[in-house]
Short mmCIF file of N, CA and C in Angstrom, two decimals:
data_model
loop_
_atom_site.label_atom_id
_atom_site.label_comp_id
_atom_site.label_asym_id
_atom_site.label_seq_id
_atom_site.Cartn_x
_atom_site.Cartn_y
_atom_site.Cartn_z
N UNK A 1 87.20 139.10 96.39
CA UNK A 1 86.15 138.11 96.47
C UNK A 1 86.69 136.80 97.00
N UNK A 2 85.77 135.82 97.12
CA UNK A 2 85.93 134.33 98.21
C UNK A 2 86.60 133.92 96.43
N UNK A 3 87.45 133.07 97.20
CA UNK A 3 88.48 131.91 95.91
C UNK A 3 87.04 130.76 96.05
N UNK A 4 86.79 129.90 94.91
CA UNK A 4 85.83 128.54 94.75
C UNK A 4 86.84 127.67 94.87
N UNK A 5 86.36 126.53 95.47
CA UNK A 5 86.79 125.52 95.70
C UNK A 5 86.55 124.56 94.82
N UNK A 6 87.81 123.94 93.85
CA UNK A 6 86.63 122.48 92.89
C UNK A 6 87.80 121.48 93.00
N UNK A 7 87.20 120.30 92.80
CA UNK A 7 87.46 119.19 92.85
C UNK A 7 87.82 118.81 91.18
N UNK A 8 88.88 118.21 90.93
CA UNK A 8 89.14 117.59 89.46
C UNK A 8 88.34 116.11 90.08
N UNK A 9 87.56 115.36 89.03
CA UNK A 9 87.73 114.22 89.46
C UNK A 9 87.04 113.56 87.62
N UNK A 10 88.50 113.03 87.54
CA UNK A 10 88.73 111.86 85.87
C UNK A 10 87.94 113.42 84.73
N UNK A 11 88.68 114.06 84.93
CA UNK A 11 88.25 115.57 84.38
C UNK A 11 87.37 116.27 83.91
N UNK A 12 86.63 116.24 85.18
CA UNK A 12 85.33 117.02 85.15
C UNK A 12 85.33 118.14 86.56
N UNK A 13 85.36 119.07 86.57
CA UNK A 13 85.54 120.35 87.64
C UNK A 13 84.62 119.63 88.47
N UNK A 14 84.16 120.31 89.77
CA UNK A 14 83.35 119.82 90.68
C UNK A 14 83.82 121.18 92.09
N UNK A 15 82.29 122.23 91.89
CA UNK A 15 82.42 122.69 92.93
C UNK A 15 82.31 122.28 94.21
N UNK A 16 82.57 122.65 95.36
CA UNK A 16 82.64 122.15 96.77
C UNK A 16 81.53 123.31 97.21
N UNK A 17 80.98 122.84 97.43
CA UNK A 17 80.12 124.04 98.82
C UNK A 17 79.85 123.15 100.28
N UNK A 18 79.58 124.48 100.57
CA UNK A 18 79.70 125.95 100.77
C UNK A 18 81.04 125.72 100.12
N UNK A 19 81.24 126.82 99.48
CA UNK A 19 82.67 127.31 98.98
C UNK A 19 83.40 127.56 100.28
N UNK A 20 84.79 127.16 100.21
CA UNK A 20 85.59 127.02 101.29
C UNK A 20 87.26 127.14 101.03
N UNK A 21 87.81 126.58 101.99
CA UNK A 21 89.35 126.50 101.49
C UNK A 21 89.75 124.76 101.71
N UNK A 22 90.25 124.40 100.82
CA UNK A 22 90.46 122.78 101.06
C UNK A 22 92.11 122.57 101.62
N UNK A 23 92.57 121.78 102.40
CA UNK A 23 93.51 121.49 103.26
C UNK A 23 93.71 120.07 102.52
N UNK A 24 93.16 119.25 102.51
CA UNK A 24 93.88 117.85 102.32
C UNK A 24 92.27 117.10 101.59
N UNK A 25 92.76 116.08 101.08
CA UNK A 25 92.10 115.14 99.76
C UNK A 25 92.72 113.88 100.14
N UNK A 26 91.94 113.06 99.97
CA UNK A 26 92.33 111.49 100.53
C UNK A 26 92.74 110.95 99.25
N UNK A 27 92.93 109.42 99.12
CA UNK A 27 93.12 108.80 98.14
C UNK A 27 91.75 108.38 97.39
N UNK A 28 90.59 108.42 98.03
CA UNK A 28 89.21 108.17 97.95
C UNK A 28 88.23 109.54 97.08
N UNK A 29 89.31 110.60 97.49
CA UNK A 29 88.89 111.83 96.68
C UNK A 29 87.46 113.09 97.84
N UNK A 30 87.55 112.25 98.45
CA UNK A 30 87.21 112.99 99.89
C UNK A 30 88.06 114.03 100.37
N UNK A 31 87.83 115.18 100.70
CA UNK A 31 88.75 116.61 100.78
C UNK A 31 87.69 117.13 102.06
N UNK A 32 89.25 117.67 103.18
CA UNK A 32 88.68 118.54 104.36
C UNK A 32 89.27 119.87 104.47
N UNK A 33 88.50 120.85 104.71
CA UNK A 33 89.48 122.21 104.92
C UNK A 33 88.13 122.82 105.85
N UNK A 34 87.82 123.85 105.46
CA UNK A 34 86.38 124.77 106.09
C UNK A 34 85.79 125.60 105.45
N UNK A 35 84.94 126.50 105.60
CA UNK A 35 83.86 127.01 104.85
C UNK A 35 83.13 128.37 105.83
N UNK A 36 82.95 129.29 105.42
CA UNK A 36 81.79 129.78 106.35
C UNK A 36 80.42 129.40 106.80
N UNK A 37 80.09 129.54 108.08
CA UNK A 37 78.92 128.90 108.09
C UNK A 37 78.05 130.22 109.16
N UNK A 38 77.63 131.04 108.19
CA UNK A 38 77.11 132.47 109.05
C UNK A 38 78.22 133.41 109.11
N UNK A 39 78.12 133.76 110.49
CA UNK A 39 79.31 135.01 110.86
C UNK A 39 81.16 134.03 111.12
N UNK A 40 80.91 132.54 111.16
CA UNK A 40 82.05 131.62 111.76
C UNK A 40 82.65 130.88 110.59
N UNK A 41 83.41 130.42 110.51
CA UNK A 41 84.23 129.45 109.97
C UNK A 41 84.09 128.19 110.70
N UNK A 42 83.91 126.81 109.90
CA UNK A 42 83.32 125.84 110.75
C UNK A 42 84.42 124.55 109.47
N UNK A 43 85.21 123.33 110.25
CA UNK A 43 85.43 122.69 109.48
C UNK A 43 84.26 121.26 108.96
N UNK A 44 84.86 121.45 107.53
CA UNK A 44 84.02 120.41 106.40
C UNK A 44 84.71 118.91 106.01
N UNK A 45 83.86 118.40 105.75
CA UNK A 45 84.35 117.23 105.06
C UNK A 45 83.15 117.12 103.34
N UNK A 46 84.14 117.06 102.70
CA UNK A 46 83.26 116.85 101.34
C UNK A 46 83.65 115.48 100.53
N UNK A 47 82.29 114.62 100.48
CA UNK A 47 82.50 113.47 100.23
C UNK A 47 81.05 112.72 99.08
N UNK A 48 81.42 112.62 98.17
CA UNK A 48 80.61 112.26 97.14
C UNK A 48 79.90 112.96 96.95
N UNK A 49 80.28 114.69 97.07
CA UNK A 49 79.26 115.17 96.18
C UNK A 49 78.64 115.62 97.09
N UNK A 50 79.06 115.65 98.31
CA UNK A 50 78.08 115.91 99.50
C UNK A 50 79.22 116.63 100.60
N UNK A 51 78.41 117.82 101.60
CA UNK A 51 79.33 118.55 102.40
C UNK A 51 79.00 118.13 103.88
N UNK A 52 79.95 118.05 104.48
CA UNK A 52 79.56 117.46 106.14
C UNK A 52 80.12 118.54 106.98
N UNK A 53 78.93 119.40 108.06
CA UNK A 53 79.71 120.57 108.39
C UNK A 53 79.97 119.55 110.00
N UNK A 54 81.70 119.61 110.23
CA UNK A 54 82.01 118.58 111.17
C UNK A 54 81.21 119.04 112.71
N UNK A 55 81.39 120.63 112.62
CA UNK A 55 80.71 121.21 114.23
C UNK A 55 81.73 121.73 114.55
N UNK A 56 81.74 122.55 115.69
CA UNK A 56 83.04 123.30 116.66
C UNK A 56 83.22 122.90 117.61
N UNK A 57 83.82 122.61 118.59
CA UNK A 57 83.87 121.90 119.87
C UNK A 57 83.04 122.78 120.84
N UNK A 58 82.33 122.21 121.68
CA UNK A 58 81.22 123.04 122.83
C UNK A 58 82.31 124.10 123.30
N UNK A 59 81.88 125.12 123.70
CA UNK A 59 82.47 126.42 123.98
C UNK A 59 83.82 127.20 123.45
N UNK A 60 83.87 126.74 122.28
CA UNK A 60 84.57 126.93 121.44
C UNK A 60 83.82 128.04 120.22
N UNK A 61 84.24 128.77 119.38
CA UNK A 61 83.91 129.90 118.47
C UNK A 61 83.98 129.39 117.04
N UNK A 62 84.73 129.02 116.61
CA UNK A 62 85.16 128.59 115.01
C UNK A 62 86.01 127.25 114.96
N UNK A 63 86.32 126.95 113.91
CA UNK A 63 87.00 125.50 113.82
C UNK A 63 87.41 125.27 112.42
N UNK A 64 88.71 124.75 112.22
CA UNK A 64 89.04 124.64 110.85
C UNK A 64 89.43 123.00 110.82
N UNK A 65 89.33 121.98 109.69
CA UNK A 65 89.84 120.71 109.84
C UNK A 65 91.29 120.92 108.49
N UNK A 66 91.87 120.24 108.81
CA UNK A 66 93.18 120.32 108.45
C UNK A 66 93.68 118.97 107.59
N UNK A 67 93.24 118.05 107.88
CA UNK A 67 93.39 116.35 107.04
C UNK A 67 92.86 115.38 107.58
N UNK A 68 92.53 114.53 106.50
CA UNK A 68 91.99 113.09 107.09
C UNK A 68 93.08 112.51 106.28
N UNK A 69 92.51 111.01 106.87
CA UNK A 69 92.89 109.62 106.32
C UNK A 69 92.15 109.16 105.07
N UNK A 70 92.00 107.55 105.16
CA UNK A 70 91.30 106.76 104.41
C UNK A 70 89.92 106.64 105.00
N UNK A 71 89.88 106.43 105.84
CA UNK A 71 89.11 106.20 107.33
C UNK A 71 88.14 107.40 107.33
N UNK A 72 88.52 108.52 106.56
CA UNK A 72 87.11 109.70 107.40
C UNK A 72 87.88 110.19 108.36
N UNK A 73 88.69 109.62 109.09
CA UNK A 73 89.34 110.23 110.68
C UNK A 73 89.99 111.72 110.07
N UNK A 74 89.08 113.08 110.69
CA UNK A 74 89.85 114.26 110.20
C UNK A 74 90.25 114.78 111.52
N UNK A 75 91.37 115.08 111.63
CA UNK A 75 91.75 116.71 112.76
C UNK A 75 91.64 117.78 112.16
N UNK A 76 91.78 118.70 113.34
CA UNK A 76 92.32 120.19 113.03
C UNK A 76 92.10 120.67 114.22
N UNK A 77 91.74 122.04 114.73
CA UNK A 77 91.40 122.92 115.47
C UNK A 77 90.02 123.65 115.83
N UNK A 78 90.24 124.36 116.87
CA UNK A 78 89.09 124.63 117.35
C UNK A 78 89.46 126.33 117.73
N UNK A 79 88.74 127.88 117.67
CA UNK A 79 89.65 129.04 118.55
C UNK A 79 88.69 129.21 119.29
N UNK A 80 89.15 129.70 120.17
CA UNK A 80 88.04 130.72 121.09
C UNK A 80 87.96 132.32 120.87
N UNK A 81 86.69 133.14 121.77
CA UNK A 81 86.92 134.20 121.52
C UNK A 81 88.03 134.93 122.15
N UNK A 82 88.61 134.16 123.10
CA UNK A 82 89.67 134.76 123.68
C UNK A 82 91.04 134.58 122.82
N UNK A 83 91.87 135.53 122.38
CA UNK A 83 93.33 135.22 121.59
C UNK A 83 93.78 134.92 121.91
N UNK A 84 94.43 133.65 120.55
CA UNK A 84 95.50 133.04 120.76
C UNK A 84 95.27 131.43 121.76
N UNK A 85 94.19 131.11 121.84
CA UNK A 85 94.12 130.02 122.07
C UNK A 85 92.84 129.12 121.70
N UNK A 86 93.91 127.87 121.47
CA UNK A 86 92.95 126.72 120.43
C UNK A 86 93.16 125.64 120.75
N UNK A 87 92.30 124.79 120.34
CA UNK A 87 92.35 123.17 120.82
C UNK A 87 92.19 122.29 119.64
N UNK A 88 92.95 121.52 119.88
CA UNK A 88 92.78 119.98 118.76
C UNK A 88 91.95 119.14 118.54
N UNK A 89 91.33 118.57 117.58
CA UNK A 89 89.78 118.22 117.67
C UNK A 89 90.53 116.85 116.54
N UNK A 90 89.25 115.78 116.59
CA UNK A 90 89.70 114.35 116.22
C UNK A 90 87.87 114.19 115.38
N UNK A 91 87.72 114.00 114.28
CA UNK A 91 86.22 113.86 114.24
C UNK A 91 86.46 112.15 113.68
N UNK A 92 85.62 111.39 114.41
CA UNK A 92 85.62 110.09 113.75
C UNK A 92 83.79 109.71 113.75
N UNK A 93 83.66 109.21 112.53
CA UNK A 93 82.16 108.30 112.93
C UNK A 93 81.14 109.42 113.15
N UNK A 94 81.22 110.44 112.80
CA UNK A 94 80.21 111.51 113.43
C UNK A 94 80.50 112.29 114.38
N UNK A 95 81.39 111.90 115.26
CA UNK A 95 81.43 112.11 116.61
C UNK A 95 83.05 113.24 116.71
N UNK A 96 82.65 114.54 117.23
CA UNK A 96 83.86 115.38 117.69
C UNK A 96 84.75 115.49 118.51
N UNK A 97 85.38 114.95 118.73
CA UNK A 97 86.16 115.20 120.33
C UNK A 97 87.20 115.73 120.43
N UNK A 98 87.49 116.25 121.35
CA UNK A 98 88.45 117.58 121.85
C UNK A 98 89.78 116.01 122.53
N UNK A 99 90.94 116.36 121.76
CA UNK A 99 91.96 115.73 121.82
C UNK A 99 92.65 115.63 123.16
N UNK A 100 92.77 116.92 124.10
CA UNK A 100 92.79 116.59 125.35
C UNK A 100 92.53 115.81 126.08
N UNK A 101 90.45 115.46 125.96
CA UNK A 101 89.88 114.50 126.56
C UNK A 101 90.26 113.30 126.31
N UNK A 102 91.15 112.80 125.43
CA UNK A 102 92.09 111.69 124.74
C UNK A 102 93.01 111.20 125.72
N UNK A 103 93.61 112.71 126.58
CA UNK A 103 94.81 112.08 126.72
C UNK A 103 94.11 111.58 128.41
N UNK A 104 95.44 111.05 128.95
CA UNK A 104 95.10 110.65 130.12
C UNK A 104 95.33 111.55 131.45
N UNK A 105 94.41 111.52 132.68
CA UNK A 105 94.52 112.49 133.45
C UNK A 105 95.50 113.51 134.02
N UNK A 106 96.03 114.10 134.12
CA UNK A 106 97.19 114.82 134.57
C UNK A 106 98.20 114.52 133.74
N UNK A 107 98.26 114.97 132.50
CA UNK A 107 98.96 114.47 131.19
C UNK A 107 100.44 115.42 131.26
N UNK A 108 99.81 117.08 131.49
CA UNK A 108 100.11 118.26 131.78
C UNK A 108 100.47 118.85 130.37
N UNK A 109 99.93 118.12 129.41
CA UNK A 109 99.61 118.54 127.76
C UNK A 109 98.55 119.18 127.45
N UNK A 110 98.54 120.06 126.73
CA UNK A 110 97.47 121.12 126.63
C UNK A 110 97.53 120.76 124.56
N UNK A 111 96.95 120.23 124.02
CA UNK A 111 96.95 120.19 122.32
C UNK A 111 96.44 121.09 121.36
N UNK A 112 97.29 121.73 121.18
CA UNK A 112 96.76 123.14 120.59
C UNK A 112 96.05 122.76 119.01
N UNK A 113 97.07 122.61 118.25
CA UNK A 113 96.44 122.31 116.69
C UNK A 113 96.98 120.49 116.06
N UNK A 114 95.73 120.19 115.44
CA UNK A 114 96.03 118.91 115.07
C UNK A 114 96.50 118.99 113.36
N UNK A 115 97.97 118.62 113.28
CA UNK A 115 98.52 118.93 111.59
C UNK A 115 97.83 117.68 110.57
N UNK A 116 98.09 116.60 110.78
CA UNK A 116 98.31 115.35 110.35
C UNK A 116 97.89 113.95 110.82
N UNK A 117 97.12 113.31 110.45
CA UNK A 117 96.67 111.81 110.47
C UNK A 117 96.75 110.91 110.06
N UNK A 118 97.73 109.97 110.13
CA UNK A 118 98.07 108.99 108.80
C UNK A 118 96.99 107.41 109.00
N UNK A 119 97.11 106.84 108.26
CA UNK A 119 96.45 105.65 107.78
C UNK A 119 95.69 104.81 109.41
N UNK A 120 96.94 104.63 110.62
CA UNK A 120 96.90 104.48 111.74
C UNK A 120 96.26 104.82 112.44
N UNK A 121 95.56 106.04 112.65
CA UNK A 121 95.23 106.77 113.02
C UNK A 121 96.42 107.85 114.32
N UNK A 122 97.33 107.57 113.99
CA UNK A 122 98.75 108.54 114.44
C UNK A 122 98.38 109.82 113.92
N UNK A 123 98.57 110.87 115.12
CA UNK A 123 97.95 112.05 114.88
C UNK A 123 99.60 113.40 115.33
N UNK A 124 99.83 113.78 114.13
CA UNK A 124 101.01 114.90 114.87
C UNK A 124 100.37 116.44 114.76
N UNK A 125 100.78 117.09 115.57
CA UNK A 125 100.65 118.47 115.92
C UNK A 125 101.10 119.45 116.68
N UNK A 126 100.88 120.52 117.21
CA UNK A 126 101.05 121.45 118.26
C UNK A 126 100.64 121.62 119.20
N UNK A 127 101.23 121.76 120.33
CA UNK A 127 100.85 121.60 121.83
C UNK A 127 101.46 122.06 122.68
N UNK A 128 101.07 122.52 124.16
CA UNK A 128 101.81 123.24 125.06
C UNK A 128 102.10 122.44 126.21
N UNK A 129 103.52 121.91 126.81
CA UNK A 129 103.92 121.24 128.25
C UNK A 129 104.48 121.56 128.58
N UNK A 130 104.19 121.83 130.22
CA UNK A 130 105.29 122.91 130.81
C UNK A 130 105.19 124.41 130.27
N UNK A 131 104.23 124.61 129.87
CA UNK A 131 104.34 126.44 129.71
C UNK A 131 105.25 126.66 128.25
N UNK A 132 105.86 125.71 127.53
CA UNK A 132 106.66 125.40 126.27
C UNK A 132 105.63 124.83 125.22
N UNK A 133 105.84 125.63 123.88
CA UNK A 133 105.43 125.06 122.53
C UNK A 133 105.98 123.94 122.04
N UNK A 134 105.32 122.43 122.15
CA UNK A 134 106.23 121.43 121.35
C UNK A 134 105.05 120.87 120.38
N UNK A 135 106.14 120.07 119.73
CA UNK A 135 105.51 119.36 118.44
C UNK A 135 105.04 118.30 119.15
N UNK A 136 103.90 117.06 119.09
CA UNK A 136 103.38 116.26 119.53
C UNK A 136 103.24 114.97 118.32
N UNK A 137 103.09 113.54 118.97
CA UNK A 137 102.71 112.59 118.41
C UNK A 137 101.88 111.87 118.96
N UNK A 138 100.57 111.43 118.86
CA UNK A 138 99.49 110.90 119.69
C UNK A 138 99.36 109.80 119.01
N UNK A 139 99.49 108.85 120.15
CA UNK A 139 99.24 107.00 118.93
C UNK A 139 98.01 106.31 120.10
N UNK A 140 97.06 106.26 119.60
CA UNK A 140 96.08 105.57 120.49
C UNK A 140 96.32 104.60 120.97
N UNK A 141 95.96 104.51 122.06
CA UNK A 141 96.02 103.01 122.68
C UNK A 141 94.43 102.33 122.93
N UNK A 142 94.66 101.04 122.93
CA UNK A 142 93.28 100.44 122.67
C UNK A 142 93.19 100.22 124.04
N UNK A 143 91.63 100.77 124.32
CA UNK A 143 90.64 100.67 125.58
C UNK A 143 91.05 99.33 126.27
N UNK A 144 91.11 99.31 127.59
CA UNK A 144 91.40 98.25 128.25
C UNK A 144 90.20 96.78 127.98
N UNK A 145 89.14 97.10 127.38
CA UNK A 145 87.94 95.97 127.34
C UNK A 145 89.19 95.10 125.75
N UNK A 146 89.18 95.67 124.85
CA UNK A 146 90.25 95.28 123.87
C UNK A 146 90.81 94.27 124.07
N UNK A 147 92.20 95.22 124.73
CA UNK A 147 93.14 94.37 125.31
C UNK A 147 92.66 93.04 125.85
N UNK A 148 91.86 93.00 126.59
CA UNK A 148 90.87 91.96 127.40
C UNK A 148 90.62 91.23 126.94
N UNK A 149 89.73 91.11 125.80
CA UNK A 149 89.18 90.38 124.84
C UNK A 149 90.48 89.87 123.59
N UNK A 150 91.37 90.67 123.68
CA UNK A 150 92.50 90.26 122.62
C UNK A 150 93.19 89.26 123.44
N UNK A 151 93.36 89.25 124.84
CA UNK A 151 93.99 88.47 125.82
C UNK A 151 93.07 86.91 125.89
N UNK A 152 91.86 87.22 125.84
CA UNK A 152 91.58 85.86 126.33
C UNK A 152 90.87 85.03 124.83
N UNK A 153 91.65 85.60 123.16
CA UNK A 153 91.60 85.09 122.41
C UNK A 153 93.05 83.92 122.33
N UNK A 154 93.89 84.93 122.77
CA UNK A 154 95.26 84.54 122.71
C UNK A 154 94.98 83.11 123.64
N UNK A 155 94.16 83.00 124.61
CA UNK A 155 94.52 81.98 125.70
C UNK A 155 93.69 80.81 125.02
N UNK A 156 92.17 81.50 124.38
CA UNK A 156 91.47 80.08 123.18
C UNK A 156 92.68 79.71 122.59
N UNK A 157 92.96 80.11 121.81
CA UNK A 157 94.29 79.72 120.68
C UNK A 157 95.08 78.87 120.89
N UNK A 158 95.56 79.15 122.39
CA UNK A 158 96.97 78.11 122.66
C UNK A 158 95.74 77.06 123.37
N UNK A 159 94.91 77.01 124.37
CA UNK A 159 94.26 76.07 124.75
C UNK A 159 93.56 74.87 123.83
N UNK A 160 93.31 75.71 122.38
CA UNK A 160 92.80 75.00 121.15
C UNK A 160 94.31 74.07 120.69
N UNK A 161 95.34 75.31 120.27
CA UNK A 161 96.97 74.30 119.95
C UNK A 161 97.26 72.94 120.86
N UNK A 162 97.15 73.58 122.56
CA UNK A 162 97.50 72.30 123.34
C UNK A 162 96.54 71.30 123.02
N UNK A 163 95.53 71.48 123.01
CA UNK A 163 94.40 70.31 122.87
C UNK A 163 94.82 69.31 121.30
N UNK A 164 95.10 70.29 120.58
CA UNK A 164 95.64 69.40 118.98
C UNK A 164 96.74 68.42 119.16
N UNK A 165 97.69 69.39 120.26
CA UNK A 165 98.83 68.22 120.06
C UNK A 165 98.82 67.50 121.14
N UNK A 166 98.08 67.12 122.45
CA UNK A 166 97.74 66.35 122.90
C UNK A 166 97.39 64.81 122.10
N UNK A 167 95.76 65.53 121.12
CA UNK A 167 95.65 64.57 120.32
C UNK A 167 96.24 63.85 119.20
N UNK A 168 97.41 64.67 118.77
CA UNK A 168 98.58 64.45 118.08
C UNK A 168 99.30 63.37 118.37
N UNK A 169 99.83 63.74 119.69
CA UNK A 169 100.70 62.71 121.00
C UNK A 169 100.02 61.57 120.66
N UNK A 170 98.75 61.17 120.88
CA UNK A 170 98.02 59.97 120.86
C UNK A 170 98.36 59.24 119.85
N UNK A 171 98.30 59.85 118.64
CA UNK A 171 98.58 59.23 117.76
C UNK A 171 99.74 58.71 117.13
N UNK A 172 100.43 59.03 117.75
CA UNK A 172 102.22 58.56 117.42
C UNK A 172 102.07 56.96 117.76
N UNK A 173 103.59 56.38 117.34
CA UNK A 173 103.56 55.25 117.24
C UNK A 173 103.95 54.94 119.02
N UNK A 174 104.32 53.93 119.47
CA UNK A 174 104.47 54.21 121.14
C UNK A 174 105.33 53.87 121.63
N UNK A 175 106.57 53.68 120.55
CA UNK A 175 108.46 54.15 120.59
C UNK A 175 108.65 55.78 120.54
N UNK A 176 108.04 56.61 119.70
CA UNK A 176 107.98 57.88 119.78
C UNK A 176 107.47 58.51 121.25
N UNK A 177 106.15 58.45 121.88
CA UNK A 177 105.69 59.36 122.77
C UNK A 177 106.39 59.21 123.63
N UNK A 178 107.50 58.85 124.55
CA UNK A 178 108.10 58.75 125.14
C UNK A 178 109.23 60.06 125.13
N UNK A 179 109.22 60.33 124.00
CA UNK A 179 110.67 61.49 123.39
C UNK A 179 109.90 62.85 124.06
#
């Protein structure tokens, strides 16, 4: 028979449904693993008492999630019906995305399974480059509009500083401004 899934929480049991297999539990008490959903296996997020079936990636067959964060941010995988091959999936905010589409064009990384997500959103796993199985580390980089907007805070800031000590200057005695 299927193993039940429960949650301890300040000691009171707490089933999970759909009954499933749990992978990882946050500090928040939020837990992701997967569940059946029909004839498929589909990964979950269970959070207050409540089950979130995350989805499978478009042309993809089944999907298992493997851990989140603090954040909700869960990975895991995706298989197809063809063996032996799978893809890495990122669910944030609602939203699924296939970890590939992450990386940047002609990467020549193929991301097979997503292990781990820490606080950062730093994501390690399994992946194929060059026709070779390696271990992977994915650290986002922030969208160029970001950067942009982080750049032309930096330039208020010092334009605000110069302007202070301009008016600073003024105020010295007028043996000092000279120095």
């Amino acid at each position: 028979g299927m193993t039940e899934a429960i949650l301890w929480d300040n000691g009171n049991a707490k089933q999970l449904n759909p009954v499933g297999l749990v992978k990882d539990i946050s500090d928040s008490g939020h837990a992701v693993g997967y569940a059946r959903d029909g004839s498929r296996w589909c990964p979950y997020l269970w959070e207050n008492g409540n089950s979130v079936n995350l989805g499978i990636l478009s042309g993809w067959r089944q999907g298992f999630a493997n851990a989140l964060n603090s954040k909700d941010q869960v990975v895991g995988w995706c298989d197809s019906t063809t063996a032996f091959v799978y893809r890495a999936f990122l669910w944030q905010d609602g939203v699924l995305s296939d970890l590939d589409d992450l990386l940047p064009a002609g990467s020549g990384w193929e991301l097979t399974y997503a292990m781990d997500i820490n606080e950062t959103g730093q994501i390690v796993g399994i992946g194929n480059f060059g026709g070779q199985r390696h271990a992977f580390l994915m650290t986002r980089v922030p969208e160029p509009s970001t950067l942009l907007g982080l750049l032309c805070g930096i330039v208020a800031l010092c334009a605000r500083e110069a302007a202070k000590a301009r008016q600073n200057h003024n105020r010295l005695p007028a043996f000092l401004k000279g120095l």
